[in-house]
Amino acid sequence: MTSVLSIDDVKKQFGGIVAVDGLDLEIEPGELVGLIGPNGAGKTTTLNLITGFLTPNSGKISLNGTDITGNSPDSISRRGIGRTFQITKPFGRLTVYENLLVPNVSCGPTEQEARIDRLLRELHLEEVRENRADELSGGQKKLLELARVLMLEPDLVLLDEPAAGVNPALMDDIIDDIQRINKQGTAFLVIEHDMSVISELCERVVVLNAGRNIASGTFEEIRGDQQVREAYLGGT
Ligand SMILES: Nc1ncnc2c1ncn2[C@@H]1O[C@H](COP(=O)(O)OP(=O)(O)OP(=O)(O)O)[C@@H](O)[C@H]1O
């Protein structure tokens, strides 16, 4: 099976700082993978490399077997990688519905409306369809951002700290929503500092330290790994 994402020996330096140092990472179609590691491990840089906001110094990044290294963010998004941000950035003065008209979908208007209706229903945003986005709670803004990304029907969604700024009660619903969408076939790579969210949400967890992949497995497996305990999870 061709991996949805394949990162092969990727390196990224900022002057003398090596942020990503020979990273290897594979994500299979439909997987739900967590990406964890201490501050400065290279997680955000990895997301920026995957989405084309940064270009690696060396190595290769492939999407569904096609080399996308150095492609523009716009082309990578059109090819099937969506991304949400730690700090959500909806168009605050537009309604929830209008925000979902913004993504440049390749389908016609009937299918566009059908996707909007389905996503508003699946992500519990129907009631706030006509509300301005800046009136939403932190968790609802995260759901709107996820809906906006899903409008393009990506093969892989990168989530940057989905739990940050979200009421823990709503987080359980968001975990259910992500898992349900994942079961429909969309792969996810999730950066998250909250280990309870990672352990509940992800079937596989990859640990970065100093720009390298030091472990991969279920949360229970990586929690028992001596190298991981020393680098990151010693206190949990
Ligand atoms: N634009 C940049 N210019 C210079 N150094 C950078 C830049 N972006 C990241 N770095 C450095 O690269 C390293 C990795 O940073 P990165 O933000 O990817 O880590 P992270 O794992 O996402 O950390 P955190 O969990 O704190 O968000 C750090 O040493 C950081 O200071």
PDB file of C-alpha atoms and ligand atoms in Angstrom:
ATOM      1  CA  MET A   1       0.000   0.000   0.000  1.00  0.00           C
ATOM      2  CA  THR A   2       1.331   3.481  -0.852  1.00  0.00           C
ATOM      3  CA  SER A   3       1.677   5.688   2.229  1.00  0.00           C
ATOM      4  CA  VAL A   4      -0.485   8.802   2.219  1.00  0.00           C
ATOM      5  CA  LEU A   5       2.541  10.695   3.574  1.00  0.00           C
ATOM      6  CA  SER A   6       6.173   9.681   3.400  1.00  0.00           C
ATOM      7  CA  ILE A   7       8.929  11.817   4.944  1.00  0.00           C
ATOM      8  CA  ASP A   8      12.344  10.476   3.984  1.00  0.00           C
ATOM      9  CA  ASP A   9      15.523  11.685   5.735  1.00  0.00           C
ATOM     10  CA  VAL A  10      14.334  15.319   5.860  1.00  0.00           C
ATOM     11  CA  LYS A  11      16.573  18.001   7.344  1.00  0.00           C
ATOM     12  CA  LYS A  12      15.781  21.656   8.078  1.00  0.00           C
ATOM     13  CA  GLN A  13      18.258  24.142   9.475  1.00  0.00           C
ATOM     14  CA  PHE A  14      17.749  27.733  10.571  1.00  0.00           C
ATOM     15  CA  GLY A  15      21.282  29.140  10.522  1.00  0.00           C
ATOM     16  CA  GLY A  16      23.165  27.024  13.045  1.00  0.00           C
ATOM     17  CA  ILE A  17      20.002  25.451  14.537  1.00  0.00           C
ATOM     18  CA  VAL A  18      19.062  22.032  13.177  1.00  0.00           C
ATOM     19  CA  ALA A  19      15.282  21.975  13.787  1.00  0.00           C
ATOM     20  CA  VAL A  20      14.592  18.733  11.861  1.00  0.00           C
ATOM     21  CA  ASP A  21      17.483  16.313  11.638  1.00  0.00           C
ATOM     22  CA  GLY A  22      17.084  13.408   9.251  1.00  0.00           C
ATOM     23  CA  LEU A  23      13.403  12.794   9.980  1.00  0.00           C
ATOM     24  CA  ASP A  24      11.686   9.654   8.695  1.00  0.00           C
ATOM     25  CA  LEU A  25       7.903   9.343   9.094  1.00  0.00           C
ATOM     26  CA  GLU A  26       5.250   7.324   7.247  1.00  0.00           C
ATOM     27  CA  ILE A  27       1.487   7.687   7.534  1.00  0.00           C
ATOM     28  CA  GLU A  28      -0.719   5.022   5.967  1.00  0.00           C
ATOM     29  CA  PRO A  29      -4.087   5.880   4.388  1.00  0.00           C
ATOM     30  CA  GLY A  30      -6.744   6.327   7.079  1.00  0.00           C
ATOM     31  CA  GLU A  31      -4.319   6.316  10.049  1.00  0.00           C
ATOM     32  CA  LEU A  32      -4.769   8.615  13.065  1.00  0.00           C
ATOM     33  CA  VAL A  33      -1.270   9.467  14.317  1.00  0.00           C
ATOM     34  CA  GLY A  34      -0.138  11.699  17.188  1.00  0.00           C
ATOM     35  CA  LEU A  35       3.109  13.684  16.963  1.00  0.00           C
ATOM     36  CA  ILE A  36       4.540  14.522  20.373  1.00  0.00           C
ATOM     37  CA  GLY A  37       7.817  15.708  21.842  1.00  0.00           C
ATOM     38  CA  PRO A  38       9.358  18.337  24.119  1.00  0.00           C
ATOM     39  CA  ASN A  39       9.361  22.060  23.310  1.00  0.00           C
ATOM     40  CA  GLY A  40      11.736  22.729  20.421  1.00  0.00           C
ATOM     41  CA  ALA A  41      11.664  19.083  19.203  1.00  0.00           C
ATOM     42  CA  GLY A  42      10.722  20.200  15.684  1.00  0.00           C
ATOM     43  CA  LYS A  43       6.968  19.417  15.565  1.00  0.00           C
ATOM     44  CA  THR A  44       5.788  22.756  14.145  1.00  0.00           C
ATOM     45  CA  THR A  45       8.717  22.861  11.727  1.00  0.00           C
ATOM     46  CA  THR A  46       7.674  19.383  10.511  1.00  0.00           C
ATOM     47  CA  LEU A  47       4.110  20.614   9.881  1.00  0.00           C
ATOM     48  CA  ASN A  48       5.478  23.639   8.021  1.00  0.00           C
ATOM     49  CA  LEU A  49       7.673  21.363   5.873  1.00  0.00           C
ATOM     50  CA  ILE A  50       4.765  19.017   5.044  1.00  0.00           C
ATOM     51  CA  THR A  51       2.499  21.909   4.035  1.00  0.00           C
ATOM     52  CA  GLY A  52       5.128  23.719   1.953  1.00  0.00           C
ATOM     53  CA  PHE A  53       5.452  26.782   4.212  1.00  0.00           C
ATOM     54  CA  LEU A  54       9.112  25.741   4.597  1.00  0.00           C
ATOM     55  CA  THR A  55      11.401  23.913   2.150  1.00  0.00           C
ATOM     56  CA  PRO A  56      13.757  21.236   3.523  1.00  0.00           C
ATOM     57  CA  ASN A  57      17.528  21.586   3.127  1.00  0.00           C
ATOM     58  CA  SER A  58      17.580  17.925   2.110  1.00  0.00           C
ATOM     59  CA  GLY A  59      15.374  14.832   1.998  1.00  0.00           C
ATOM     60  CA  LYS A  60      12.073  14.058   0.321  1.00  0.00           C
ATOM     61  CA  ILE A  61       8.384  14.442   1.179  1.00  0.00           C
ATOM     62  CA  SER A  62       5.804  12.447  -0.813  1.00  0.00           C
ATOM     63  CA  LEU A  63       2.013  12.503  -0.820  1.00  0.00           C
ATOM     64  CA  ASN A  64       0.330   9.338  -2.129  1.00  0.00           C
ATOM     65  CA  GLY A  65       3.629   8.402  -3.790  1.00  0.00           C
ATOM     66  CA  THR A  66       4.121  11.769  -5.551  1.00  0.00           C
ATOM     67  CA  ASP A  67       7.146  13.886  -4.622  1.00  0.00           C
ATOM     68  CA  ILE A  68       5.853  17.225  -3.236  1.00  0.00           C
ATOM     69  CA  THR A  69       9.156  18.477  -1.788  1.00  0.00           C
ATOM     70  CA  GLY A  70       9.419  22.233  -2.330  1.00  0.00           C
ATOM     71  CA  ASN A  71       5.885  22.571  -3.782  1.00  0.00           C
ATOM     72  CA  SER A  72       3.890  25.667  -2.804  1.00  0.00           C
ATOM     73  CA  PRO A  73       1.399  25.561   0.103  1.00  0.00           C
ATOM     74  CA  ASP A  74      -1.423  26.185  -2.366  1.00  0.00           C
ATOM     75  CA  SER A  75      -0.460  23.256  -4.593  1.00  0.00           C
ATOM     76  CA  ILE A  76       0.001  20.931  -1.572  1.00  0.00           C
ATOM     77  CA  SER A  77      -3.414  21.918  -0.235  1.00  0.00           C
ATOM     78  CA  ARG A  78      -5.008  21.236  -3.638  1.00  0.00           C
ATOM     79  CA  ARG A  79      -3.259  17.858  -3.795  1.00  0.00           C
ATOM     80  CA  GLY A  80      -4.933  16.745  -0.552  1.00  0.00           C
ATOM     81  CA  ILE A  81      -3.286  17.957   2.664  1.00  0.00           C
ATOM     82  CA  GLY A  82      -5.365  20.173   4.978  1.00  0.00           C
ATOM     83  CA  ARG A  83      -4.145  21.924   8.102  1.00  0.00           C
ATOM     84  CA  THR A  84      -5.637  23.594  11.142  1.00  0.00           C
ATOM     85  CA  PHE A  85      -3.753  26.030  13.373  1.00  0.00           C
ATOM     86  CA  GLN A  86      -3.230  26.225  17.137  1.00  0.00           C
ATOM     87  CA  ILE A  87      -4.680  29.753  17.065  1.00  0.00           C
ATOM     88  CA  THR A  88      -7.785  29.568  14.865  1.00  0.00           C
ATOM     89  CA  LYS A  89      -8.180  32.210  12.189  1.00  0.00           C
ATOM     90  CA  PRO A  90     -11.791  32.225  10.947  1.00  0.00           C
ATOM     91  CA  PHE A  91     -13.123  35.272   9.096  1.00  0.00           C
ATOM     92  CA  GLY A  92     -14.703  36.785  12.216  1.00  0.00           C
ATOM     93  CA  ARG A  93     -17.205  39.064  10.485  1.00  0.00           C
ATOM     94  CA  LEU A  94     -18.472  36.309   8.189  1.00  0.00           C
ATOM     95  CA  THR A  95     -21.062  33.802   9.340  1.00  0.00           C
ATOM     96  CA  VAL A  96     -20.180  30.149   9.910  1.00  0.00           C
ATOM     97  CA  TYR A  97     -21.891  29.308   6.585  1.00  0.00           C
ATOM     98  CA  GLU A  98     -20.022  32.076   4.729  1.00  0.00           C
ATOM     99  CA  ASN A  99     -16.695  30.847   6.161  1.00  0.00           C
ATOM    100  CA  LEU A 100     -17.381  27.484   4.521  1.00  0.00           C
ATOM    101  CA  LEU A 101     -17.917  29.158   1.134  1.00  0.00           C
ATOM    102  CA  VAL A 102     -14.322  30.463   1.242  1.00  0.00           C
ATOM    103  CA  PRO A 103     -12.348  27.261   0.384  1.00  0.00           C
ATOM    104  CA  ASN A 104     -11.764  27.028  -3.339  1.00  0.00           C
ATOM    105  CA  VAL A 105     -13.561  23.728  -3.965  1.00  0.00           C
ATOM    106  CA  SER A 106     -13.269  22.085  -7.368  1.00  0.00           C
ATOM    107  CA  CYS A 107     -16.870  20.765  -7.294  1.00  0.00           C
ATOM    108  CA  GLY A 108     -19.952  22.667  -8.490  1.00  0.00           C
ATOM    109  CA  PRO A 109     -22.298  24.737  -6.300  1.00  0.00           C
ATOM    110  CA  THR A 110     -24.790  21.901  -5.616  1.00  0.00           C
ATOM    111  CA  GLU A 111     -22.098  19.614  -4.252  1.00  0.00           C
ATOM    112  CA  GLN A 112     -20.574  22.575  -2.356  1.00  0.00           C
ATOM    113  CA  GLU A 113     -23.905  23.230  -0.584  1.00  0.00           C
ATOM    114  CA  ALA A 114     -24.289  19.499   0.143  1.00  0.00           C
ATOM    115  CA  ARG A 115     -20.801  19.387   1.708  1.00  0.00           C
ATOM    116  CA  ILE A 116     -21.536  22.454   3.836  1.00  0.00           C
ATOM    117  CA  ASP A 117     -24.825  20.960   5.083  1.00  0.00           C
ATOM    118  CA  ARG A 118     -23.172  17.625   5.870  1.00  0.00           C
ATOM    119  CA  LEU A 119     -20.204  19.171   7.713  1.00  0.00           C
ATOM    120  CA  LEU A 120     -22.379  21.561   9.731  1.00  0.00           C
ATOM    121  CA  ARG A 121     -24.453  18.561  10.789  1.00  0.00           C
ATOM    122  CA  GLU A 122     -21.509  16.236  11.510  1.00  0.00           C
ATOM    123  CA  LEU A 123     -19.602  18.876  13.496  1.00  0.00           C
ATOM    124  CA  HIS A 124     -22.624  20.159  15.474  1.00  0.00           C
ATOM    125  CA  LEU A 125     -22.483  23.635  13.944  1.00  0.00           C
ATOM    126  CA  GLU A 126     -25.990  23.708  12.438  1.00  0.00           C
ATOM    127  CA  GLU A 127     -27.386  25.844  15.273  1.00  0.00           C
ATOM    128  CA  VAL A 128     -24.729  28.510  14.750  1.00  0.00           C
ATOM    129  CA  ARG A 129     -24.848  28.416  10.931  1.00  0.00           C
ATOM    130  CA  GLU A 130     -25.895  32.083  10.677  1.00  0.00           C
ATOM    131  CA  ASN A 131     -23.803  33.322  13.635  1.00  0.00           C
ATOM    132  CA  ARG A 132     -20.732  35.431  13.024  1.00  0.00           C
ATOM    133  CA  ALA A 133     -17.562  33.364  13.495  1.00  0.00           C
ATOM    134  CA  ASP A 134     -16.203  35.758  16.124  1.00  0.00           C
ATOM    135  CA  GLU A 135     -19.220  34.918  18.341  1.00  0.00           C
ATOM    136  CA  LEU A 136     -18.230  31.230  18.600  1.00  0.00           C
ATOM    137  CA  SER A 137     -16.566  29.568  21.606  1.00  0.00           C
ATOM    138  CA  GLY A 138     -12.938  28.398  21.340  1.00  0.00           C
ATOM    139  CA  GLY A 139     -14.067  24.823  20.700  1.00  0.00           C
ATOM    140  CA  GLN A 140     -16.635  25.843  18.063  1.00  0.00           C
ATOM    141  CA  LYS A 141     -13.936  27.858  16.266  1.00  0.00           C
ATOM    142  CA  LYS A 142     -11.769  24.699  16.175  1.00  0.00           C
ATOM    143  CA  LEU A 143     -14.725  22.766  14.708  1.00  0.00           C
ATOM    144  CA  LEU A 144     -15.326  25.496  12.115  1.00  0.00           C
ATOM    145  CA  GLU A 145     -11.665  25.366  11.121  1.00  0.00           C
ATOM    146  CA  LEU A 146     -11.872  21.585  10.790  1.00  0.00           C
ATOM    147  CA  ALA A 147     -15.026  21.941   8.667  1.00  0.00           C
ATOM    148  CA  ARG A 148     -13.272  24.516   6.445  1.00  0.00           C
ATOM    149  CA  VAL A 149     -10.369  22.103   5.880  1.00  0.00           C
ATOM    150  CA  LEU A 150     -12.734  19.161   5.208  1.00  0.00           C
ATOM    151  CA  MET A 151     -14.547  21.159   2.495  1.00  0.00           C
ATOM    152  CA  LEU A 152     -11.589  20.259   0.240  1.00  0.00           C
ATOM    153  CA  GLU A 153     -11.974  16.523   1.049  1.00  0.00           C
ATOM    154  CA  PRO A 154      -8.278  16.045   1.930  1.00  0.00           C
ATOM    155  CA  ASP A 155      -6.577  12.641   2.248  1.00  0.00           C
ATOM    156  CA  LEU A 156      -4.564  13.897   5.240  1.00  0.00           C
ATOM    157  CA  VAL A 157      -5.383  16.558   7.850  1.00  0.00           C
ATOM    158  CA  LEU A 158      -2.722  18.044  10.112  1.00  0.00           C
ATOM    159  CA  LEU A 159      -4.127  19.292  13.419  1.00  0.00           C
ATOM    160  CA  ASP A 160      -1.961  21.694  15.448  1.00  0.00           C
ATOM    161  CA  GLU A 161      -2.951  21.461  19.133  1.00  0.00           C
ATOM    162  CA  PRO A 162      -6.697  20.813  18.748  1.00  0.00           C
ATOM    163  CA  ALA A 163      -7.191  20.891  22.546  1.00  0.00           C
ATOM    164  CA  ALA A 164      -5.547  24.300  23.124  1.00  0.00           C
ATOM    165  CA  GLY A 165      -8.176  26.822  24.285  1.00  0.00           C
ATOM    166  CA  VAL A 166     -11.004  24.253  24.265  1.00  0.00           C
ATOM    167  CA  ASN A 167     -13.295  23.536  27.226  1.00  0.00           C
ATOM    168  CA  PRO A 168     -12.468  19.929  28.332  1.00  0.00           C
ATOM    169  CA  ALA A 169     -16.167  18.909  28.124  1.00  0.00           C
ATOM    170  CA  LEU A 170     -16.298  19.941  24.448  1.00  0.00           C
ATOM    171  CA  MET A 171     -12.928  18.255  23.827  1.00  0.00           C
ATOM    172  CA  ASP A 172     -14.533  14.818  24.337  1.00  0.00           C
ATOM    173  CA  ASP A 173     -17.017  15.665  21.560  1.00  0.00           C
ATOM    174  CA  ILE A 174     -14.217  16.922  19.316  1.00  0.00           C
ATOM    175  CA  ILE A 175     -12.292  13.667  19.878  1.00  0.00           C
ATOM    176  CA  ASP A 176     -15.418  11.703  18.849  1.00  0.00           C
ATOM    177  CA  ASP A 177     -15.843  13.907  15.762  1.00  0.00           C
ATOM    178  CA  ILE A 178     -12.219  13.455  14.665  1.00  0.00           C
ATOM    179  CA  GLN A 179     -12.422   9.681  15.168  1.00  0.00           C
ATOM    180  CA  ARG A 180     -15.677   9.467  13.192  1.00  0.00           C
ATOM    181  CA  ILE A 181     -14.245  11.473  10.267  1.00  0.00           C
ATOM    182  CA  ASN A 182     -11.098   9.326  10.436  1.00  0.00           C
ATOM    183  CA  LYS A 183     -13.200   6.152  10.132  1.00  0.00           C
ATOM    184  CA  GLN A 184     -14.673   7.578   6.919  1.00  0.00           C
ATOM    185  CA  GLY A 185     -11.125   7.414   5.476  1.00  0.00           C
ATOM    186  CA  THR A 186      -9.330  10.701   6.215  1.00  0.00           C
ATOM    187  CA  ALA A 187      -5.858  10.281   7.769  1.00  0.00           C
ATOM    188  CA  PHE A 188      -4.817  12.633  10.591  1.00  0.00           C
ATOM    189  CA  LEU A 189      -1.488  13.769  12.056  1.00  0.00           C
ATOM    190  CA  VAL A 190      -2.083  15.537  15.370  1.00  0.00           C
ATOM    191  CA  ILE A 191       0.360  17.672  17.367  1.00  0.00           C
ATOM    192  CA  GLU A 192      -0.836  17.873  20.970  1.00  0.00           C
ATOM    193  CA  HIS A 193       0.770  18.550  24.353  1.00  0.00           C
ATOM    194  CA  ASP A 194      -2.205  17.151  26.310  1.00  0.00           C
ATOM    195  CA  MET A 195      -1.315  13.475  26.768  1.00  0.00           C
ATOM    196  CA  SER A 196      -4.843  12.504  27.864  1.00  0.00           C
ATOM    197  CA  VAL A 197      -6.093  13.722  24.467  1.00  0.00           C
ATOM    198  CA  ILE A 198      -3.278  11.894  22.640  1.00  0.00           C
ATOM    199  CA  SER A 199      -3.911   8.623  24.498  1.00  0.00           C
ATOM    200  CA  GLU A 200      -7.673   8.752  23.842  1.00  0.00           C
ATOM    201  CA  LEU A 201      -7.501   9.990  20.255  1.00  0.00           C
ATOM    202  CA  CYS A 202      -4.546   8.363  18.509  1.00  0.00           C
ATOM    203  CA  GLU A 203      -4.034   4.747  17.472  1.00  0.00           C
ATOM    204  CA  ARG A 204      -0.309   5.409  16.925  1.00  0.00           C
ATOM    205  CA  VAL A 205       2.034   7.981  18.435  1.00  0.00           C
ATOM    206  CA  VAL A 206       5.349   9.210  16.990  1.00  0.00           C
ATOM    207  CA  VAL A 207       7.833  10.872  19.348  1.00  0.00           C
ATOM    208  CA  LEU A 208      10.185  13.579  18.107  1.00  0.00           C
ATOM    209  CA  ASN A 209      13.266  14.667  19.995  1.00  0.00           C
ATOM    210  CA  ALA A 210      15.890  17.055  18.648  1.00  0.00           C
ATOM    211  CA  GLY A 211      14.365  16.828  15.167  1.00  0.00           C
ATOM    212  CA  ARG A 212      14.425  13.019  15.000  1.00  0.00           C
ATOM    213  CA  ASN A 213      11.804  10.282  15.216  1.00  0.00           C
ATOM    214  CA  ILE A 214      12.877   8.412  18.384  1.00  0.00           C
ATOM    215  CA  ALA A 215       9.865   6.118  18.853  1.00  0.00           C
ATOM    216  CA  SER A 216       6.580   5.027  17.289  1.00  0.00           C
ATOM    217  CA  GLY A 217       3.835   2.819  18.691  1.00  0.00           C
ATOM    218  CA  THR A 218       0.645   2.839  20.709  1.00  0.00           C
ATOM    219  CA  PHE A 219       0.546   5.344  23.582  1.00  0.00           C
ATOM    220  CA  GLU A 220       1.128   2.483  26.030  1.00  0.00           C
ATOM    221  CA  GLU A 221       4.134   1.259  24.038  1.00  0.00           C
ATOM    222  CA  ILE A 222       5.849   4.638  23.776  1.00  0.00           C
ATOM    223  CA  ARG A 223       5.100   5.404  27.438  1.00  0.00           C
ATOM    224  CA  GLY A 224       7.128   2.339  28.379  1.00  0.00           C
ATOM    225  CA  ASP A 225      10.064   3.294  26.120  1.00  0.00           C
ATOM    226  CA  GLN A 226      13.137   4.298  28.158  1.00  0.00           C
ATOM    227  CA  GLN A 227      14.374   6.822  25.558  1.00  0.00           C
ATOM    228  CA  VAL A 228      10.951   8.497  25.447  1.00  0.00           C
ATOM    229  CA  ARG A 229      10.728   8.659  29.238  1.00  0.00           C
ATOM    230  CA  GLU A 230      14.112  10.362  29.403  1.00  0.00           C
ATOM    231  CA  ALA A 231      13.331  12.822  26.591  1.00  0.00           C
ATOM    232  CA  TYR A 232       9.731  13.705  27.341  1.00  0.00           C
ATOM    233  CA  LEU A 233       7.351  11.584  29.359  1.00  0.00           C
ATOM    234  CA  GLY A 234       9.454  11.019  32.471  1.00  0.00           C
ATOM    235  CA  GLY A 235       6.915  12.731  34.711  1.00  0.00           C
ATOM    236  CA  THR A 236       3.740  11.016  33.478  1.00  0.00           C
TER     237      THR A 236
HETATM  238  N1  LIG B   1      11.902  30.454  11.819  1.00  0.00           N
HETATM  239  C1  LIG B   1      12.815  29.991  12.681  1.00  0.00           C
HETATM  240  N2  LIG B   1      14.020  30.602  12.789  1.00  0.00           N
HETATM  241  C2  LIG B   1      14.966  30.124  13.645  1.00  0.00           C
HETATM  242  N3  LIG B   1      14.794  29.056  14.440  1.00  0.00           N
HETATM  243  C3  LIG B   1      13.615  28.426  14.388  1.00  0.00           C
HETATM  244  C4  LIG B   1      12.575  28.845  13.508  1.00  0.00           C
HETATM  245  N4  LIG B   1      11.503  28.017  13.674  1.00  0.00           N
HETATM  246  C5  LIG B   1      11.871  27.111  14.615  1.00  0.00           C
HETATM  247  N5  LIG B   1      13.140  27.351  15.030  1.00  0.00           N
HETATM  248  C6  LIG B   1      13.898  26.552  16.004  1.00  0.00           C
HETATM  249  O1  LIG B   1      13.816  25.204  15.595  1.00  0.00           O
HETATM  250  C7  LIG B   1      13.662  24.333  16.711  1.00  0.00           C
HETATM  251  C8  LIG B   1      12.383  23.520  16.557  1.00  0.00           C
HETATM  252  O2  LIG B   1      11.258  24.402  16.719  1.00  0.00           O
HETATM  253  P1  LIG B   1       9.736  23.953  16.556  1.00  0.00           P
HETATM  254  O3  LIG B   1       8.899  25.172  16.736  1.00  0.00           O
HETATM  255  O4  LIG B   1       9.583  23.184  15.298  1.00  0.00           O
HETATM  256  O5  LIG B   1       9.569  22.972  17.791  1.00  0.00           O
HETATM  257  P2  LIG B   1       8.224  22.393  18.447  1.00  0.00           P
HETATM  258  O6  LIG B   1       8.472  20.950  18.695  1.00  0.00           O
HETATM  259  O7  LIG B   1       7.070  22.748  17.585  1.00  0.00           O
HETATM  260  O8  LIG B   1       8.154  23.187  19.815  1.00  0.00           O
HETATM  261  P3  LIG B   1       6.865  23.641  20.702  1.00  0.00           P
HETATM  262  O9  LIG B   1       6.312  22.385  21.303  1.00  0.00           O
HETATM  263  O10 LIG B   1       7.469  24.529  21.727  1.00  0.00           O
HETATM  264  O11 LIG B   1       5.914  24.343  19.772  1.00  0.00           O
HETATM  265  C9  LIG B   1      13.698  25.221  17.955  1.00  0.00           C
HETATM  266  O12 LIG B   1      15.034  25.258  18.436  1.00  0.00           O
HETATM  267  C10 LIG B   1      13.280  26.566  17.410  1.00  0.00           C
HETATM  268  O13 LIG B   1      13.814  27.616  18.206  1.00  0.00           O
END
